[in-house]
Short mmCIF file of C-alpha atoms in Angstrom, two decimals:
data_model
loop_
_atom_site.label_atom_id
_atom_site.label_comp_id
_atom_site.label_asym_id
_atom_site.label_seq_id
_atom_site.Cartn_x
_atom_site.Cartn_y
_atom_site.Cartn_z
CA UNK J 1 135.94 48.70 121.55
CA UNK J 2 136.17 44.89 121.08
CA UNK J 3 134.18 42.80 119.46
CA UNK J 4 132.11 41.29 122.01
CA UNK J 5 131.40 44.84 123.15
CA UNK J 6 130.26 45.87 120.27
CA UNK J 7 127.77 42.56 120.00
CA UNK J 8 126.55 43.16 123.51
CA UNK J 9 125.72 47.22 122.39
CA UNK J 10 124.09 45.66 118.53
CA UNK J 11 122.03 43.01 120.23
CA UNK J 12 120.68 45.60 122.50
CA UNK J 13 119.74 47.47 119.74
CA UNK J 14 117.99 44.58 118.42
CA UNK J 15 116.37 43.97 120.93
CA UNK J 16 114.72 47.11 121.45
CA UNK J 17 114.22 47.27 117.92
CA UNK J 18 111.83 44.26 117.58
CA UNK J 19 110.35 44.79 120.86
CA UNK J 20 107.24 44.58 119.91
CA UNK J 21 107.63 41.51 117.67
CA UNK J 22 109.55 39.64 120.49
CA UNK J 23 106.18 40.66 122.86
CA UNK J 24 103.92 39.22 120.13
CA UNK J 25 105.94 35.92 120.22
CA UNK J 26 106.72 35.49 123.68
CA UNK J 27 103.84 33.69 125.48
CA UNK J 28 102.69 36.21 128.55
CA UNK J 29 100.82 35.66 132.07
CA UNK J 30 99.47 37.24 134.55
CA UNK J 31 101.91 37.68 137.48
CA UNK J 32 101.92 39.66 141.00
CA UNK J 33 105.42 40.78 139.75
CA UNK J 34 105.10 42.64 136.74
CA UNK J 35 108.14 43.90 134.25
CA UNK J 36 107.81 47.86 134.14
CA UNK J 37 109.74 49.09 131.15
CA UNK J 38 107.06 52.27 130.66
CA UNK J 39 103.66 53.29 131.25
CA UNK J 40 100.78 54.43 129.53
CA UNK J 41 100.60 58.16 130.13
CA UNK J 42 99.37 61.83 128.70
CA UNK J 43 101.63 64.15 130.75
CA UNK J 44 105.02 64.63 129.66
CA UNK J 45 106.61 62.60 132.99
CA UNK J 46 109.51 60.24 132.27
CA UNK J 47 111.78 58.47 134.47
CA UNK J 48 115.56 58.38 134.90
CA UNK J 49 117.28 55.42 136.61
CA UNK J 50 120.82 55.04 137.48
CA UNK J 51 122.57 51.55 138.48
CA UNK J 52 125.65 50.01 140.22
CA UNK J 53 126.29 52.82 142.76
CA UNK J 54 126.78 54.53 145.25
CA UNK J 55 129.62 55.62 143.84
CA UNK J 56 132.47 57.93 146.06
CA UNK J 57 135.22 58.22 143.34
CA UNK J 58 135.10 60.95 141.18
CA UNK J 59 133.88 61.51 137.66
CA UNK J 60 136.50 60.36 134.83
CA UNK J 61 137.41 62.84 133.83
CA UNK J 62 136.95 65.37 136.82
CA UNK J 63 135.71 68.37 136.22
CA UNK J 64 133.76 68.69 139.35
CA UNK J 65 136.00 69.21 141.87
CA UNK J 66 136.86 65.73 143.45
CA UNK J 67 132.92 65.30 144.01
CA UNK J 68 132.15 61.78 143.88
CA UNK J 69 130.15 60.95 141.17
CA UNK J 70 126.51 60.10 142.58
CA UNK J 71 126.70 63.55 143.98
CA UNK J 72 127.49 64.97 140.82
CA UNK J 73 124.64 63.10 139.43
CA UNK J 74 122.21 64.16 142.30
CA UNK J 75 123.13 67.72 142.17
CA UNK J 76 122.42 67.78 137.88
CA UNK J 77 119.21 66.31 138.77
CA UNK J 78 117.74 68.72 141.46
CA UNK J 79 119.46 71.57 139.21
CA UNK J 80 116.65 70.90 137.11
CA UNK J 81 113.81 69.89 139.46
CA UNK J 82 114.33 66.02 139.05
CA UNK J 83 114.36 62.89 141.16
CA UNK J 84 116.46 59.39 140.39
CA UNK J 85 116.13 56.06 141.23
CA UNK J 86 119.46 55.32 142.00
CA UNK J 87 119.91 50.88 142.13
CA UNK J 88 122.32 50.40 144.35
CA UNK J 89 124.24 47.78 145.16
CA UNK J 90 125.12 46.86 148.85
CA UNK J 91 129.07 45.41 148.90
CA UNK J 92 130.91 43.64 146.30
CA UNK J 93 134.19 43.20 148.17
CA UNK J 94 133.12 39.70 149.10
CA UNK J 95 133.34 39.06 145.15
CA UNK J 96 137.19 37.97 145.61
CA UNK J 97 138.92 35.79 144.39
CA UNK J 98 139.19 37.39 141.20
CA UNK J 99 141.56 38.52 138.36
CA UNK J 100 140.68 42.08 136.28
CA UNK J 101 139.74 41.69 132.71
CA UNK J 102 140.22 43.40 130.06
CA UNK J 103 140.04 47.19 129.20
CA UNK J 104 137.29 48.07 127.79
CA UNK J 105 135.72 44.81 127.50
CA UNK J 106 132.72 43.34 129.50
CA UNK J 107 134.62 41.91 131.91
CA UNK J 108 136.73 44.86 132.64
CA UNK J 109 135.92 45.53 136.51
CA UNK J 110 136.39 41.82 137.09
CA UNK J 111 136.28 38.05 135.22
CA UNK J 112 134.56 35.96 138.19
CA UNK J 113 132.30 38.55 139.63
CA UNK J 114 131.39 42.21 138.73
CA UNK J 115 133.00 44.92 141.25
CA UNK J 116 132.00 48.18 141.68
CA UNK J 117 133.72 50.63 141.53
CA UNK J 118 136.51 48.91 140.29
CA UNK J 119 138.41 46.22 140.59
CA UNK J 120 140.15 46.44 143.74
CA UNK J 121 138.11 49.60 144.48
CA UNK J 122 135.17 48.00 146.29
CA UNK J 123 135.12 50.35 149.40
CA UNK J 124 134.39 53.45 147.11
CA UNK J 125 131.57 52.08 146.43
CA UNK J 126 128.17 50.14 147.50
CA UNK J 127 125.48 51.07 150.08
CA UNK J 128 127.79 49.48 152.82
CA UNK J 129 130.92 51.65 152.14
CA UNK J 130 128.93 54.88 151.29
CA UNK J 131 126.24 55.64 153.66
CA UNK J 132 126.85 59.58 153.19
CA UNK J 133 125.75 59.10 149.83
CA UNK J 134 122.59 56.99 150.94
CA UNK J 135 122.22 59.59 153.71
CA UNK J 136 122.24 62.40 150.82
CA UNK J 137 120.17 60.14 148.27
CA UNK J 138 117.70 60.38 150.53
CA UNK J 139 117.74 64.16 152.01
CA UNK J 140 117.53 64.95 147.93
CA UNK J 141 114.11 63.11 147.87
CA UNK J 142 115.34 60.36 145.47
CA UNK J 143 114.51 56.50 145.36
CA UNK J 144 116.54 53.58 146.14
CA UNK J 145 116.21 50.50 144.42
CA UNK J 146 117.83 47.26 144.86
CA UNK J 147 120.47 45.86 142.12
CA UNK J 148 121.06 43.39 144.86
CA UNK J 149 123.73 43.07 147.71
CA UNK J 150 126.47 41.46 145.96
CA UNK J 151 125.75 42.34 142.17
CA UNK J 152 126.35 38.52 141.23
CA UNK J 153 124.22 37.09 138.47
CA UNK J 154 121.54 35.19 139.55
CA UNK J 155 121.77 32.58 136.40
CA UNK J 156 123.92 31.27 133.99
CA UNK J 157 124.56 34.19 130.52
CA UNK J 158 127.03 32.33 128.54
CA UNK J 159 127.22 34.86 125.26
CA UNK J 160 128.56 37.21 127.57
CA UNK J 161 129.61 36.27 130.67
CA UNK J 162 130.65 32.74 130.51
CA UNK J 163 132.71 32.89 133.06
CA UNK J 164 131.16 34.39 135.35
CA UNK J 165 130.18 32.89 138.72
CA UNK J 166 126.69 32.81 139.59
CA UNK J 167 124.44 31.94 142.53
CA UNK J 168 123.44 28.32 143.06
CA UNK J 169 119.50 28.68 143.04
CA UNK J 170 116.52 30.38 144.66
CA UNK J 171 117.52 30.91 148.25
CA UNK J 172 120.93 32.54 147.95
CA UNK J 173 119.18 35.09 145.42
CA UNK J 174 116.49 35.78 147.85
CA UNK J 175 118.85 35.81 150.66
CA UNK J 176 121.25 38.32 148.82
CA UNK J 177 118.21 40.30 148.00
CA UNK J 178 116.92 40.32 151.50
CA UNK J 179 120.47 41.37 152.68
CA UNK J 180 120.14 44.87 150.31
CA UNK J 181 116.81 45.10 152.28
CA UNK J 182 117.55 44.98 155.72
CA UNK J 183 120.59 47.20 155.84
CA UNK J 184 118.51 50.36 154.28
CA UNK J 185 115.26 49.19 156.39
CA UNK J 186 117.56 48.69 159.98
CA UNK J 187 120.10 51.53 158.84
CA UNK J 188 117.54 54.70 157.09
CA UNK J 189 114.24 53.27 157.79
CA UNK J 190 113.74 52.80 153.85
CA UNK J 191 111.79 49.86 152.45
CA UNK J 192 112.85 48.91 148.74
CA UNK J 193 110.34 48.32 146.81
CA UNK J 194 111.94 47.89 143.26
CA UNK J 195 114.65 45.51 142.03
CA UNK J 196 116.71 45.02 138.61
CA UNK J 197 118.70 41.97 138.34
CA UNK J 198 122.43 41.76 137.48
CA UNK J 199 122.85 42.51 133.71
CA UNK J 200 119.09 41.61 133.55
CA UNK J 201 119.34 37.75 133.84
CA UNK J 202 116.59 36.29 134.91
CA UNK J 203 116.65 32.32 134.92
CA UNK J 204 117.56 31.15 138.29
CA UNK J 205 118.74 27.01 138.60
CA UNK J 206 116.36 24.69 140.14
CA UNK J 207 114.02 25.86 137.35
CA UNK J 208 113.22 29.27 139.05
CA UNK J 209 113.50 32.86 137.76
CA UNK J 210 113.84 36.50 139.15
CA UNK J 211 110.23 36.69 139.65
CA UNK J 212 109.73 34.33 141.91
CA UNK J 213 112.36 36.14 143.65
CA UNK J 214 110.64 39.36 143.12
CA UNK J 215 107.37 37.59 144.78
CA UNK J 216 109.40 36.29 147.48
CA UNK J 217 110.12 39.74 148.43
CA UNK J 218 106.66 41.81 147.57
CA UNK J 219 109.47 43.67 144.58
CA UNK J 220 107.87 45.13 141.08
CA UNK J 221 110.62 44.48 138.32
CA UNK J 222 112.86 47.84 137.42
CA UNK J 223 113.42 47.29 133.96
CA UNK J 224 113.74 50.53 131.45
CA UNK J 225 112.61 51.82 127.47
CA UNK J 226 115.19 53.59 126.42
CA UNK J 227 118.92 53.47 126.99
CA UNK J 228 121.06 55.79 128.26
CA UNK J 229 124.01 54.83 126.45
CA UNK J 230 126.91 56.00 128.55
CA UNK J 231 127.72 52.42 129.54
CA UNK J 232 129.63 51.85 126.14
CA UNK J 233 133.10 52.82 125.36
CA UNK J 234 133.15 54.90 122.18
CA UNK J 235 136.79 55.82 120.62
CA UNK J 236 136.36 59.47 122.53
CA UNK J 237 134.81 60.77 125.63
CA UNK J 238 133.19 63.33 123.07
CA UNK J 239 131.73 61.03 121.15
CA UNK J 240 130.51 59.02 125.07
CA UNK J 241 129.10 62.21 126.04
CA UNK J 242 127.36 62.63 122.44
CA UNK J 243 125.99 59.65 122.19
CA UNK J 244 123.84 59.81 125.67
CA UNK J 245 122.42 62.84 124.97
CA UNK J 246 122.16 63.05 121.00
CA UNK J 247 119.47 60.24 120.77
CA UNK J 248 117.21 61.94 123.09
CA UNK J 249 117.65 65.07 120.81
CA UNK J 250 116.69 63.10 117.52
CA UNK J 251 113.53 61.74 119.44
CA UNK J 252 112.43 64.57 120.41
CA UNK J 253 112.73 66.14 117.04
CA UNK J 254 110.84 63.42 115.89
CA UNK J 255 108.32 63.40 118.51
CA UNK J 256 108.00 65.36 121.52
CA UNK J 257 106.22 63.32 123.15
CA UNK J 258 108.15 60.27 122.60
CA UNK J 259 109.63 59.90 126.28
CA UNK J 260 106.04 60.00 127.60
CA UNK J 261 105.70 57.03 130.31
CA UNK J 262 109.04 56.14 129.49
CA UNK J 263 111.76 54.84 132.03
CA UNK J 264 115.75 55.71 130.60
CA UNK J 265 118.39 53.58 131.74
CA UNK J 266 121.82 55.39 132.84
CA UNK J 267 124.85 54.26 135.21
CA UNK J 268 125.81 55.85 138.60
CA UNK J 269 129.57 54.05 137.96
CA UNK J 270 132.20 54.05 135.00
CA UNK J 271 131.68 52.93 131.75
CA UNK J 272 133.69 49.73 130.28
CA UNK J 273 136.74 52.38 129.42
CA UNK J 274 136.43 53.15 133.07
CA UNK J 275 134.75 56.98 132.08
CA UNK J 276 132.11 58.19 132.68
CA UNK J 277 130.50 60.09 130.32
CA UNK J 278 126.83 60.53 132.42
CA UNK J 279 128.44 62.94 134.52
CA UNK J 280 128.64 65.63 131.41
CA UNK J 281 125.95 64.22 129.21
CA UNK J 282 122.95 64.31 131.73
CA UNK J 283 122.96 67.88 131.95
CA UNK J 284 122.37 67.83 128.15
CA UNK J 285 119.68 65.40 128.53
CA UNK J 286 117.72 67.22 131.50
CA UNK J 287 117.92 70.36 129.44
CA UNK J 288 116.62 68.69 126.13
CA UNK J 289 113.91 67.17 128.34
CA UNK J 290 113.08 70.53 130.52
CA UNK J 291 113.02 72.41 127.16
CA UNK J 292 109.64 70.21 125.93
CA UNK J 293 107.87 70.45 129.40
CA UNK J 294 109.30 66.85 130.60
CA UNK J 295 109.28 66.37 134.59
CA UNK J 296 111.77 63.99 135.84
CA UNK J 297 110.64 61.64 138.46
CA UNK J 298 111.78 58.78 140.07
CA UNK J 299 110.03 55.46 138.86
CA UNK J 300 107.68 54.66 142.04
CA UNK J 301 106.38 58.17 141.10
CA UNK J 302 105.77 57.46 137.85
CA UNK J 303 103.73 54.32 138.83
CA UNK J 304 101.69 56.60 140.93
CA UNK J 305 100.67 58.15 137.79
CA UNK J 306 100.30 55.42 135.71
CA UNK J 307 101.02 51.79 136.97
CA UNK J 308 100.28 49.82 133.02
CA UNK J 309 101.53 49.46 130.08
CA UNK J 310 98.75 49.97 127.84
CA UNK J 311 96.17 52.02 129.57
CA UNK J 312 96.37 55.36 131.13
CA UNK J 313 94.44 55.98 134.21
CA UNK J 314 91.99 58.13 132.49
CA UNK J 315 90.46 54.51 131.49
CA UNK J 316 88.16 53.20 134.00
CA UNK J 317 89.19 50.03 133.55
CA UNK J 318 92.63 51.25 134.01
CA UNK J 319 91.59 53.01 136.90
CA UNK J 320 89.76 49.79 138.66
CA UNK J 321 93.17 47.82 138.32
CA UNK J 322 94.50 49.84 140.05
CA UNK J 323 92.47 49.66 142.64
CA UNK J 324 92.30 46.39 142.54
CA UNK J 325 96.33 45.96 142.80
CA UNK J 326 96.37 48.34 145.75
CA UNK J 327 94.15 45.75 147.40
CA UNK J 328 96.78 42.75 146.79
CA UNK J 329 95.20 41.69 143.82
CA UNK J 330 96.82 40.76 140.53
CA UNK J 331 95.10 42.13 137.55
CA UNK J 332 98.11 43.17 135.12
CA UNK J 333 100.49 40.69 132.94
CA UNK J 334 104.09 40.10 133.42
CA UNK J 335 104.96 42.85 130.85
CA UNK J 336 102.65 45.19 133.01
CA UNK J 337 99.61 44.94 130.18
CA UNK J 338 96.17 44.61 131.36
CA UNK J 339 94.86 43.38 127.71
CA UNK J 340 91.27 44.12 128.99
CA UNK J 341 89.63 42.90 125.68
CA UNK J 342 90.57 39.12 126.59
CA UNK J 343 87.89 36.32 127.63
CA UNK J 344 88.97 35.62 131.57
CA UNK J 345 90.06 32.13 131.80
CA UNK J 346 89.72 30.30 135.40
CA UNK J 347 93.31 30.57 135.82
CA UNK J 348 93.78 34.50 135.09
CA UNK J 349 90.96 34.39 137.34
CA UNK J 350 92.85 32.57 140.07
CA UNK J 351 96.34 34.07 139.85
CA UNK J 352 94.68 37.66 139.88
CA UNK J 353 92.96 36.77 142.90
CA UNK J 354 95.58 34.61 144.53
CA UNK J 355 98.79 35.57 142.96
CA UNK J 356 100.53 36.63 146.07
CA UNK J 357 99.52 33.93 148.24
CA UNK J 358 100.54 31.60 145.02
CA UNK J 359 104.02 32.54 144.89
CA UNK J 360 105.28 29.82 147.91
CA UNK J 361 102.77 27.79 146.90
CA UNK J 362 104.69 27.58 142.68
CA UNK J 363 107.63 27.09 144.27
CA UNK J 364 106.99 24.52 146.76
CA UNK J 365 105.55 23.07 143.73
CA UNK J 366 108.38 23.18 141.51
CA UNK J 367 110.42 21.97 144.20
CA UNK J 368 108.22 18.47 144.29
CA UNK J 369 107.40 19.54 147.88
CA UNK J 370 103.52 20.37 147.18
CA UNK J 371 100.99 18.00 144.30
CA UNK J 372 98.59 19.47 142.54
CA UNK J 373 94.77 17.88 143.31
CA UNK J 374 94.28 17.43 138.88
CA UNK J 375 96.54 16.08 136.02
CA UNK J 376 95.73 18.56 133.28
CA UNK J 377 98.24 21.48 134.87
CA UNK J 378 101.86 20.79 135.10
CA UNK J 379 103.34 21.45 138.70
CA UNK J 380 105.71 24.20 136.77
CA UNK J 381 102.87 26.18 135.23
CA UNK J 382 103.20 30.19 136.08
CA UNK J 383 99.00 29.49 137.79
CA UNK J 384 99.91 26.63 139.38
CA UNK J 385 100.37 28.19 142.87
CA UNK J 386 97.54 30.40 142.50
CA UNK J 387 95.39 28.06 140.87
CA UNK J 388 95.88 25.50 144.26
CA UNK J 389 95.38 28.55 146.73
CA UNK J 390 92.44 29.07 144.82
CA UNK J 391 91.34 25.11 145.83
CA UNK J 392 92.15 25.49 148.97
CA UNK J 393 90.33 28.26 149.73
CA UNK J 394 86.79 27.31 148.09
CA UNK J 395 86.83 30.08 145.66
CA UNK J 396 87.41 27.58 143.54
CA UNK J 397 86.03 23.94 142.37
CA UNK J 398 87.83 21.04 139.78
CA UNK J 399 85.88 20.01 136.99
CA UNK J 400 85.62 16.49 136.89
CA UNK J 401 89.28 16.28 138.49
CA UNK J 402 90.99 18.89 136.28
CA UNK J 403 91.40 22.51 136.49
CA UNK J 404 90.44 23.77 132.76
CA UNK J 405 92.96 26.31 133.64
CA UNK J 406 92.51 27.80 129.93
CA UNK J 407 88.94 27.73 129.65
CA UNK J 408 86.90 30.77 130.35
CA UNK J 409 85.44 31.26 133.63
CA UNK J 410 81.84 31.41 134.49
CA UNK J 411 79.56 33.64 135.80
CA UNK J 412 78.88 31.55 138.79
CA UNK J 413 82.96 30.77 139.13
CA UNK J 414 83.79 34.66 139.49
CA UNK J 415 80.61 35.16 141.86
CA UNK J 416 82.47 32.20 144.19
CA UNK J 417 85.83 33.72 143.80
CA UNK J 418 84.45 37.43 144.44
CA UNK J 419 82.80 35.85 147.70
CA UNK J 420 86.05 33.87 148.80
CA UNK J 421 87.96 37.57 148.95
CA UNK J 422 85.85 39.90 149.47
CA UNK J 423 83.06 38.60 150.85
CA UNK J 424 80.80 40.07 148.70
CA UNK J 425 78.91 39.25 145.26
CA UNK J 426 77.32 41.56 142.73
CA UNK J 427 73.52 40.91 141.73
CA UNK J 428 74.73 39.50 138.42
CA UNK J 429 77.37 38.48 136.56
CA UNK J 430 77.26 37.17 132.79
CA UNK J 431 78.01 34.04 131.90
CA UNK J 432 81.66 35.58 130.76
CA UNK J 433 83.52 38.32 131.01
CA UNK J 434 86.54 40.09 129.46
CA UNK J 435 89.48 41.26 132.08
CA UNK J 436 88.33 44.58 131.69
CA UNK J 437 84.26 44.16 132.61
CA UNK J 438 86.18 42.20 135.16
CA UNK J 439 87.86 44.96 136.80
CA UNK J 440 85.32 47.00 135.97
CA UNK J 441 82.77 44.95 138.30
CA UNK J 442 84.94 43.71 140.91
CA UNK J 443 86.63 47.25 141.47
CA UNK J 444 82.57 48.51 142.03
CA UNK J 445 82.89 45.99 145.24
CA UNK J 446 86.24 47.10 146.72
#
C-alpha cells in the first residue's frame, strides 16, 4: 500500500472519528437537500450501499463461477432477505485520453479521470454497457442511485487527486447528472432519487457546490456512517476480506444496536489492488447482521422509516416534519437534523417554506444575474434564494430595507408565511417559536 493510500484510509478514519466535533464546528443551515449519513431509529434496520457499478467482470478472485460481480453481490443480499442501493455510474469510456496509474494507488484505474471497471475496461461496466444488470437490479427489488454519468469530479481535490480533471462549473454537473437520469427514466421507467458525488467532493467552480446540484435535480444527498472497508488494498486478500467484516463484528460486540439507522458504505467494483474483497466478506457481514435481528434495506426505505438525524418518528415533532417535507417544505438542516429546540429565525423560516423554489433563485444570485431588494444579506448566503422568493411572494416583508435574516421571527411573520402557502392561519401563534412548536403547529394545518 503506498503512502498516499494509506493517508487517504487514516484521514478517513479521522474523520469519522471527530465527527461529531467537526459537526459542532462546521456552521449548518437549513437546506431542501439534506446530507443523509444515518437516521434516528429504534428497530434494528440499517442500510447497505454499493458504488461505481454495474459491474460485468467477475469477482477477483473468482470463486463464483464467472458471475459478474453485481450479481454476486445481489444474489448474497437476497440470500439473506436484503435490498442494496447500488450507485451506479452511467459510461466512463468518454473519460479518454488517459494513461493508467499506479497499482494499488489512488489513481490506479486511471490518472485524468476515474474508469470503471478498469482502465481500458469501460464496456464491462456502467449503466450504458450493462443493462442486464440494471434489468436484474431491478427484478431483485433493489435501488438505483446516481454516482453520476461520467464519474468525473465535480471540483477541484488536490491532496488526492491533483491531477485529476474535473468539470468546469454548475451546468456540466447538472447536465452529467441529468444524463444518469434520463437513460434509467426513458430506458426502465426508474426515477433516481438519490445521488453521491465522485469521491464525495462537493465544491463546484463558479462558487457553487453539489447541493445546488442536488436542488437542481429534486436529489437527497447519499452519503454513509460506517465504512465498508473493502475499497483498501491490505498486504492479503485475507486480511481485505477480514477487515470488511471484522469491524462490524467488534461493534456489535460492543453494542448491538450500534448499526441502528445506520447507512454502510461498500463498492460494487475492485478495490485499488484491483480485488475485490466484498464479494467474500459481505456474506460475513449479512450473517453478523442477520444473527442480531438487523434487516437490510435499501436507503429510500430506510428514509421511509426514519427521514432525520436526530429524531425518530415516534416524536411528534419528528413526525410533523415529515409531513411537512412530504408537502415540499424544508424543515430539516443540511446534515438532516431538525434541532427542534432552536428560536426560528426569519430566514429558517423562509428557506423551510421556500427552499425549493429558492434553489434557481441562489444561483441566479450567485451568478450576479438576480439583486437582492436589502444590503444586510450577501447575494451568496445559503437563504438568499429563499429569503427573495419569500419577498416576492408576500409571505414576507423587509424591515426598514433589510431582511434581519438572523433574528427570530414573529408571531405575526409565521401567521403571513403560513397564509402565503397554505392558505390558512391558526387562531394564535406566540410571539416566537422554536422549530419544533413550529412543526408542531404548521403540520396541525397540512
Amino acid at each position: 500500500m503506498s503512502l498516499l493510500t494509506k493517508a487517504i484510509g487514516t484521514a478517513k478514519k479521522v474523520k469519522h472519528r471527530f465527527q461529531d466535533q467537526i459537526r459542532e464546528n462546521t456552521p449548518v443551515y437549513l437546506s431542501p437537500v439534506r446530507r443523509i449519513e444515518r437516521v434516528a431509529l429504534g428497530e434494528r434496520i440499517c442500510a447497505m450501499t454499493f458504488d461505481d457499478g454495474p459491474c460485468r467482470l467477475p469477482a477477483d478472485p473468482d470463486e463464483f463461477g464467472g458471475k459478474p460481480l453485481t450479481l454476486v453481490l445481489a444474489e448474497t443480499l437476497e440470500k439473506y432477505g436484503a435490498l442494496g442501493s447500488f450507485d451506479v455510474v452511467g459510461d466512463t469510456s468518454g473519460n479518454y485520453p488517459d494513461v493508467a496509474g499506479k497499482h494499488g494507488s489512488a489513481s490506479w484505474g486511471g490518472v485524468a479521470y476515474d474508469h470503471y471497471p478498469d482502465f481500458g475496461k469501460d464496456a464491462d461496466g456502467g449503466a450504458v454497457h450493462c443493462p442486464e444488470l440494471i434489468d436484474r437490479l431491478l427484478a431483485g427489488g433493489h435501488e438505483i442511485t446516481s454516482h453520476t454519468y461520467s464519474h468525473v469530479l465535480f471540483g477541484r481535490k488536490n491532496l488526492v487527486y491533483g491531477k485529476r480533471h474535473t468539470l468546469s462549473g454548475l451546468e456540466p454537473v447538472v447536465e452529467d447528472l441529468e444524463k444518469l437520469h434520463t437513460l434509467m427514466k426513458d430506458k426502465y421507467g426508474y426515477t433516481i432519487t438519490l445521488s453521491r458525488p465522485p469521491h464525495y467532493v462537493d465544491g463546484i467552480a463558479g462558487g457553487f457546490n453539489s447541493y445546488d446540484a442536488y436542488g437542481k435535480m429534486g436529489y437527497q444527498y447519499m452519503a454513509a456512517s460506517f465504512d465498508g472497508a473493502g475499497w483498501l488494498p491490505l498486504a492479503t486478500y485475507e486480511a481485505e476480506v477480514e477487515a470488511t467484516w471484522k469491524p462490524i463484528e467488534q461493534r456489535l460486540s460492543e453494542d448491538p444496536d450500534y448499526f441502528r439507522g445506520q447507512i454502510i458504505f461498500q463498492k460494487d467494483g475492485y478495490n485499488m489492488a484491483r480485488r475485490s474483497p466484498i464479494a467474500h466478506g459481505l456474506e460475513k457481514q449479512l450473517q453478523l447482521l442477520t444473527e442480531k435481528g438487523y434487516k437490510v434495506v435499501t436507503v429510500s426505505q430506510l428514509l421511509a422509516q426514519s427521514p432525520f438525524l436526530d429524531l425518530p418518528q415516534s416524536d411528534p415533532r419528528a413526525a410533523a416534519a415529515k409531513r411537512l417535507m412530504e408537502a415540499g417544505w424544508c424543515p430539516a438542516y443540511r446534515d438532516n437534523t431538525l434541532r427542534v429546540d432552536s428560536s426560528l429565525t426569519r430566514g429558517e423560516l423562509a428557506m423551510m417554506a421556500y427552499g425549493w423554489e429558492g434553489v434557481d433563485l441562489r444561483i441566479a444570485l450567485v451568478k450576479g444575474e438576480e439583486k437582492l431588494p436589502w444590503s444586510d444579506l450577501k447575494p451568496t448566503h445559503p437563504y438568499a434564494g429563499a429569503l427573495l422568493a419569500a419577498f416576492r411572494a408576500g409571505a414576507m416583508a423587509l424591515r426598514g430595507g433589510r431582511s434581519d435574516c438572523d433574528t427570530p421571527a414573529t408571531g405575526e411573520e409565521v401567521k403571513s408565511f403560513l397564509a402565503a402557502r397554505l392558505g390558512k392561519v391558526p387562531e394564535s401563534v406566540p410571539e416566537h417559536l422554536t422549530h419544533g412548536e413550529f412543526f408542531l403547529l404548521a403540520g396541525e394545518l397540512l
